[in-house]
Tab-separated table of C-alpha atoms in Angstrom:
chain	number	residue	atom	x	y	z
A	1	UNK	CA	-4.571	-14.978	-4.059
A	2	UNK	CA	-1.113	-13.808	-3.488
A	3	UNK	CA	0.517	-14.156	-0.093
A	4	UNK	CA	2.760	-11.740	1.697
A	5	UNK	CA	5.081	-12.189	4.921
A	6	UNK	CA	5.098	-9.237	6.875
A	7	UNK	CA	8.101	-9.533	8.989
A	8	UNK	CA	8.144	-6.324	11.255
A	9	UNK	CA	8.352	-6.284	14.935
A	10	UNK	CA	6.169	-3.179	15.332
A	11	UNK	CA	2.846	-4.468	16.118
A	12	UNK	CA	1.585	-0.635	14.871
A	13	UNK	CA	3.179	-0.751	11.812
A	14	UNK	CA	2.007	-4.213	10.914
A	15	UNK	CA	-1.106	-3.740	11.670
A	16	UNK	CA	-1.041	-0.774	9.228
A	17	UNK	CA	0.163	-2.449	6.627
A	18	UNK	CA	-2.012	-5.763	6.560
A	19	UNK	CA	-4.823	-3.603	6.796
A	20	UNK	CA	-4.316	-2.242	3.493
A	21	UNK	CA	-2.689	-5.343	2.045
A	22	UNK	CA	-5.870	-7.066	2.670
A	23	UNK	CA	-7.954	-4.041	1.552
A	24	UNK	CA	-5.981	-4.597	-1.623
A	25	UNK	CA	-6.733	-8.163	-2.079
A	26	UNK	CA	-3.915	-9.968	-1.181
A	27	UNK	CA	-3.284	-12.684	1.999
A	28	UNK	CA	-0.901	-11.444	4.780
A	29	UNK	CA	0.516	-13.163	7.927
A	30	UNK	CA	3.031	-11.797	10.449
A	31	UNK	CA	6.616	-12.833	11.664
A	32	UNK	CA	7.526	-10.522	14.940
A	33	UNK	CA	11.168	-11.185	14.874
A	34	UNK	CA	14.052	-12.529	12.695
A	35	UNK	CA	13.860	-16.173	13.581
A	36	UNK	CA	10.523	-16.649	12.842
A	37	UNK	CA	10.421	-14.723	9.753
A	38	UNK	CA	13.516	-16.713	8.840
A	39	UNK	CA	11.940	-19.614	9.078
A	40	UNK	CA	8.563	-18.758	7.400
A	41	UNK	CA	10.341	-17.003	4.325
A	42	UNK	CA	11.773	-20.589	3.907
A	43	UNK	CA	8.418	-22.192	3.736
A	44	UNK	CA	8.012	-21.674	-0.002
A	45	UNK	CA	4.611	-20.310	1.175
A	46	UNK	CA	4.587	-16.443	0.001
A	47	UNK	CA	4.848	-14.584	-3.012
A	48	UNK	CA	6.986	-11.689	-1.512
A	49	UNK	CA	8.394	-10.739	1.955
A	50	UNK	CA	8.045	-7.528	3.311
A	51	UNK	CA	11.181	-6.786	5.511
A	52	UNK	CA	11.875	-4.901	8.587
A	53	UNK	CA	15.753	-4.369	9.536
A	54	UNK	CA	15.385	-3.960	12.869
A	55	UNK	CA	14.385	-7.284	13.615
A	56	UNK	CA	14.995	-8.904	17.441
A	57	UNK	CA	17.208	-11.901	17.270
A	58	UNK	CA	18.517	-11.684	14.007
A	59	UNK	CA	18.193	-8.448	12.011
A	60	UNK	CA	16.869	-8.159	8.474
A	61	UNK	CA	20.115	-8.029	6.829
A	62	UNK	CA	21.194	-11.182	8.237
A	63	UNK	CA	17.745	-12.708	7.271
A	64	UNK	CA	17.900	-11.526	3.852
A	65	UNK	CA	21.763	-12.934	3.713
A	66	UNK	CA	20.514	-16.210	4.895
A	67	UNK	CA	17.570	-16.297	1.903
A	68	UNK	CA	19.611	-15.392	-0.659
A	69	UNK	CA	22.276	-17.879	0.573
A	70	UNK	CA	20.146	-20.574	0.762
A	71	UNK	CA	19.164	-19.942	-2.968
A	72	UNK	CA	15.590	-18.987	-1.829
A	73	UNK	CA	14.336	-16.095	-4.941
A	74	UNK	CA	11.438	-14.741	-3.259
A	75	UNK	CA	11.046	-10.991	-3.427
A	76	UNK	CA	12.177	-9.053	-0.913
A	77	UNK	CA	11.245	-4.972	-0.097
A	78	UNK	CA	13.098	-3.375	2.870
A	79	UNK	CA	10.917	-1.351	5.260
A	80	UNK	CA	12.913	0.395	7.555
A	81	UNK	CA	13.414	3.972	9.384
A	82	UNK	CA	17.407	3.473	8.245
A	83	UNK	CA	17.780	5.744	4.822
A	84	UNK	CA	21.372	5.989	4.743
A	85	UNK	CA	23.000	5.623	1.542
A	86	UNK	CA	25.354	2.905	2.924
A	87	UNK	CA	22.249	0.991	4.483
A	88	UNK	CA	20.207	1.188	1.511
A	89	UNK	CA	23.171	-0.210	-0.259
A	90	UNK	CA	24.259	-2.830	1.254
A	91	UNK	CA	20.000	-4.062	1.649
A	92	UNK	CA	20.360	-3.822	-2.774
A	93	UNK	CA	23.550	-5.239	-2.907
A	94	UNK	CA	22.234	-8.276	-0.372
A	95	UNK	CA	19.871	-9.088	-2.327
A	96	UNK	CA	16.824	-7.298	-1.688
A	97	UNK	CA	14.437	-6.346	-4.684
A	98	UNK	CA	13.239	-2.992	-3.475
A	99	UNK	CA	13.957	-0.184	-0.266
A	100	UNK	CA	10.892	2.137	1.374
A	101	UNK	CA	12.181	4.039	4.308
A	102	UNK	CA	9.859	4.731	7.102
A	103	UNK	CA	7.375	6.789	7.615
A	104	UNK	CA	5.739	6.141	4.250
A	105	UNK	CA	2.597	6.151	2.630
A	106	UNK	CA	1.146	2.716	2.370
A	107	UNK	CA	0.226	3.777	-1.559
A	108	UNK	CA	4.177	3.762	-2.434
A	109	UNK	CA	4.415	0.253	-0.704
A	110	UNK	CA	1.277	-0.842	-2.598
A	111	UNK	CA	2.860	0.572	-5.771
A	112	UNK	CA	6.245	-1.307	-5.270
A	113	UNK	CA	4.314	-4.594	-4.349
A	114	UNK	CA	2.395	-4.631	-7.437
A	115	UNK	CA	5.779	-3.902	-9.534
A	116	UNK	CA	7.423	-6.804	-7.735
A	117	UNK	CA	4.295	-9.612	-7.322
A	118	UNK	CA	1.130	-7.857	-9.472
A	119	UNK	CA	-2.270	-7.277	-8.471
A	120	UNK	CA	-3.830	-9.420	-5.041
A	121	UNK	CA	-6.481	-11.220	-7.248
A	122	UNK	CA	-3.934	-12.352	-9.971
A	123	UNK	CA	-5.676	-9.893	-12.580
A	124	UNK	CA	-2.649	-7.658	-14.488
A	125	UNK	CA	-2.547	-4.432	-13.220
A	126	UNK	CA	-2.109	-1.448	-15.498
A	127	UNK	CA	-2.140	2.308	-15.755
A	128	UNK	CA	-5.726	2.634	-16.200
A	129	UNK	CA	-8.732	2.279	-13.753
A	130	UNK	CA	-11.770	2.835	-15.712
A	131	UNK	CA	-15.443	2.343	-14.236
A	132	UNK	CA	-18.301	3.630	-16.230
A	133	UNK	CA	-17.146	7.239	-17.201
A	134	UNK	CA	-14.632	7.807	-15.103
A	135	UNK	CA	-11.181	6.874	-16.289
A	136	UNK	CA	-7.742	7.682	-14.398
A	137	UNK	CA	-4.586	7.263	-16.167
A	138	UNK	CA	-2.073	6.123	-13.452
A	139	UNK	CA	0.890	7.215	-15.504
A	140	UNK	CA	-0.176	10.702	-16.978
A	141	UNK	CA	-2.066	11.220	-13.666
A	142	UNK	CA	-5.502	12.264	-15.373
A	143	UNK	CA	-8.952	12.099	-14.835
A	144	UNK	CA	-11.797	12.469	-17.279
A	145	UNK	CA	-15.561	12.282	-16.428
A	146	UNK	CA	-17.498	11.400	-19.721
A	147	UNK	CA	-14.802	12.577	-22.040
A	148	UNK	CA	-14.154	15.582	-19.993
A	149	UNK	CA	-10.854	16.321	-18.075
A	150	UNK	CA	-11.138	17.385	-14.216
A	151	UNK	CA	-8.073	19.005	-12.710
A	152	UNK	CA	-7.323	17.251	-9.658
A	153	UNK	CA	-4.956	18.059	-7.013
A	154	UNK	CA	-1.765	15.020	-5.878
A	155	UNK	CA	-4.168	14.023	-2.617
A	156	UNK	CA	-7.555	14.180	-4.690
A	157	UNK	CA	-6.009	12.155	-7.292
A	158	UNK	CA	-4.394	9.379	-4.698
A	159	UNK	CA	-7.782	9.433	-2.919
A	160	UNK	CA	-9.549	8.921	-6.130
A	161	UNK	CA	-7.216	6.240	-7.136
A	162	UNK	CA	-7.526	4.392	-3.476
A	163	UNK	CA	-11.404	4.459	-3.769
A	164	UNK	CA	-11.524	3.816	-7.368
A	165	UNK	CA	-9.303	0.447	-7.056
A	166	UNK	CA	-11.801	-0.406	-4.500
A	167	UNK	CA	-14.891	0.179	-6.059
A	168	UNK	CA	-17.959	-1.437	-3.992
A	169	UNK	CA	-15.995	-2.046	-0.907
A	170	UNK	CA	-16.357	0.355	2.155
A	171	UNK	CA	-13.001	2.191	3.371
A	172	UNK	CA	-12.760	3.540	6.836
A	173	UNK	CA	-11.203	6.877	7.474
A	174	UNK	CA	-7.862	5.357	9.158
A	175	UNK	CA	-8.024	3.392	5.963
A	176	UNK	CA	-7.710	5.953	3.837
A	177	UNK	CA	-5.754	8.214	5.951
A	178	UNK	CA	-2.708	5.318	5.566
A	179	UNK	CA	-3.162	4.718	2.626
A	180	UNK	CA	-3.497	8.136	0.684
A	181	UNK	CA	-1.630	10.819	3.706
A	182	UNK	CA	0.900	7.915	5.876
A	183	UNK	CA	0.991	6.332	8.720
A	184	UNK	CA	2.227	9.069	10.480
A	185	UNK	CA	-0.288	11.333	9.663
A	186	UNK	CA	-3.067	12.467	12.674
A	187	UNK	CA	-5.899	9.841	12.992
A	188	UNK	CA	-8.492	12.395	14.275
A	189	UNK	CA	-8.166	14.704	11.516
A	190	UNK	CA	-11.041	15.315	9.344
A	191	UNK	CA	-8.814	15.826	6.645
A	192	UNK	CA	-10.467	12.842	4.811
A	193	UNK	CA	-14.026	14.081	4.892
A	194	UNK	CA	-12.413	17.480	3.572
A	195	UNK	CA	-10.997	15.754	0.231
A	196	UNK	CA	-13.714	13.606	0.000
A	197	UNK	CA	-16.056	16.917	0.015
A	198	UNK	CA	-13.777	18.576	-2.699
A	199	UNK	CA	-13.335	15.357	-4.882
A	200	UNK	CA	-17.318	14.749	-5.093
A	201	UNK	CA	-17.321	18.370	-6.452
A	202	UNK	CA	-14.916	17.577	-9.445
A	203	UNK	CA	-16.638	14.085	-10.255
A	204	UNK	CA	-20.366	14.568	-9.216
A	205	UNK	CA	-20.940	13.532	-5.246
A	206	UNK	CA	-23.368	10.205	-6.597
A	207	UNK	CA	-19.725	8.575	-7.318
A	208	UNK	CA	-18.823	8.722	-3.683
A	209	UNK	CA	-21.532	7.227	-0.628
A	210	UNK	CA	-20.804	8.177	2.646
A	211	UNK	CA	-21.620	4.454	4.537
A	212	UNK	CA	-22.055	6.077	8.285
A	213	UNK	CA	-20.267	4.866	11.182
A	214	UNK	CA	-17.861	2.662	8.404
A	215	UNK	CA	-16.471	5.060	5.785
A	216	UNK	CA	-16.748	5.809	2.052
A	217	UNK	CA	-16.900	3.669	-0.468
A	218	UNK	CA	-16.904	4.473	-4.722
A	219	UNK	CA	-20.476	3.616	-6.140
C-alpha cells in the first residue's frame, strides 16, 4: 500500500484529505508543522508528501529546499491558499512535482496523486472504470450502460466516477461532498441525495443502494 505524508497544520483540512486518501486506498499519517514534517519526509518512509506552505516553524518552501538539498526524490504536491504566479513558481522551480491551490476539490488532488505515485493498492490506474455494463471513459468523459451512451452532467459524472472507483464500499455524504463538490462546499446540503436521485435515473437506481444512517455505496 502506498504511503502519503500529509504535512498541513490545519487539523480541518487534514482531516479532509486523509479521509479520502484512505477511502482511496492508500496509508496516510500527519506532520502539523515544518519540523516534524521535515523530519518524517526524511524517513524514507512515504511514497509522496503532500505539502502545506504555511507551515509553523519552518514553512514549506524551506522544507521542500531542505529535501531537495539533501538529495531526498520523493514527490512533492504543494497545497496551499497562495496562487500567485511568483509563489507557484518558485514551489516548481524548488523542486516540487505538482501545485493545487486551496479550496479544491479533493478529486483534482486524487487525480494529481495518482499521476505522481499510481493507484493506493499498487494496481495501474487507467482511463477506464468498467464494472459489469457500465463503463466510464475517464479521458473522453463517457458513460455507456450496456452499449448505450447516457448523457451525464460534470457533477453526475465525478459522482459516478467517485462511487464507481469505490464499488462495494459505503461513502458518507461529507465523503462525497469533498470529494466530488470541495471542501468548502456546505456540509448540510442535500445536494448529494439530489445527484444521487438524478444519476440512478440515467443508470437504473439498482446500481446505487442507499446504506441508511452511513451513505451510498455502488452495487
Amino acid at each position: 500500500m502506498r504511503r502519503i505524508l500529509i504535512a498541513e497544520d490545519d487539523p480541518h483540512i487534514t482531516s479532509f484529505v486523509r479521509r479520502g486518501l484512505r477511502a482511496a486506498g492508500y496509508d496516510t499519517a500527519d506532520a502539523a508543522d515544518g519540523h516534524t514534517a521535515l523530519l518524517m519526509a526524511r524517513s524514507g518512509m512515504f511514497d509522496l508528501v503532500l505539502l502545506d506552505i504555511g507551515l509553523g516553524g519552518i514553512d514549506g518552501f524551506d522544507v521542500l529546499a531542505r529535501l531537495r538539498g539533501e538529495g531526498v526524490a520523493t514527490p512533492v504536491i504543494i497545497l496551499t491558499a497562495r496562487d500567485s504566479v511568483i509563489d507557484t513558481v518558485r514551489g516548481l522551480e524548488g523542486g516540487a512535482n505538482d501545485y493545487v491551490t486551496k479550496p479544491f476539490q479533493f478529486a483534482e488532488v486524487l487525480a494529481r496523486v495518482r499521476l505522481r505515485i499510481g493507484d493506493g493498492e499498487g494496481r495501474p490506474s487507467g482511463p477506464m472504470l468498467v464494472h459489469d455494463d457500465v463503463r466510464v471513459d475517464i479521458r473522453a468523459r463517457t458513460v455507456t450502460v450496456a452499449g448505450e451512451v447516457r448523457e451525464l452532467t460534470s457533477r453526475e459524472f465525478s459522482l459516478l466516477e467517485v462511487l464507481l472507483e469505490n464499488r462495494g464500499q459505503v461513502l458518507s455524504r461529507d465523503q462525497l461532498i469533498g470529494h466530488v463538490w470541495g471542501m468548502d462546499f456546505d456540509p448540510a446540503s442535500n445536494v448529494v441525495d439530489v445527484y444521487v436521485r438524478a444519476l440512478r435515473g440515467k443508470i437504473g437506481a439498482e446500481r446505487i443502494e442507499t446504506v441508511r444512517g452511513a451513505g451510498y455505496r455502488f452495487r
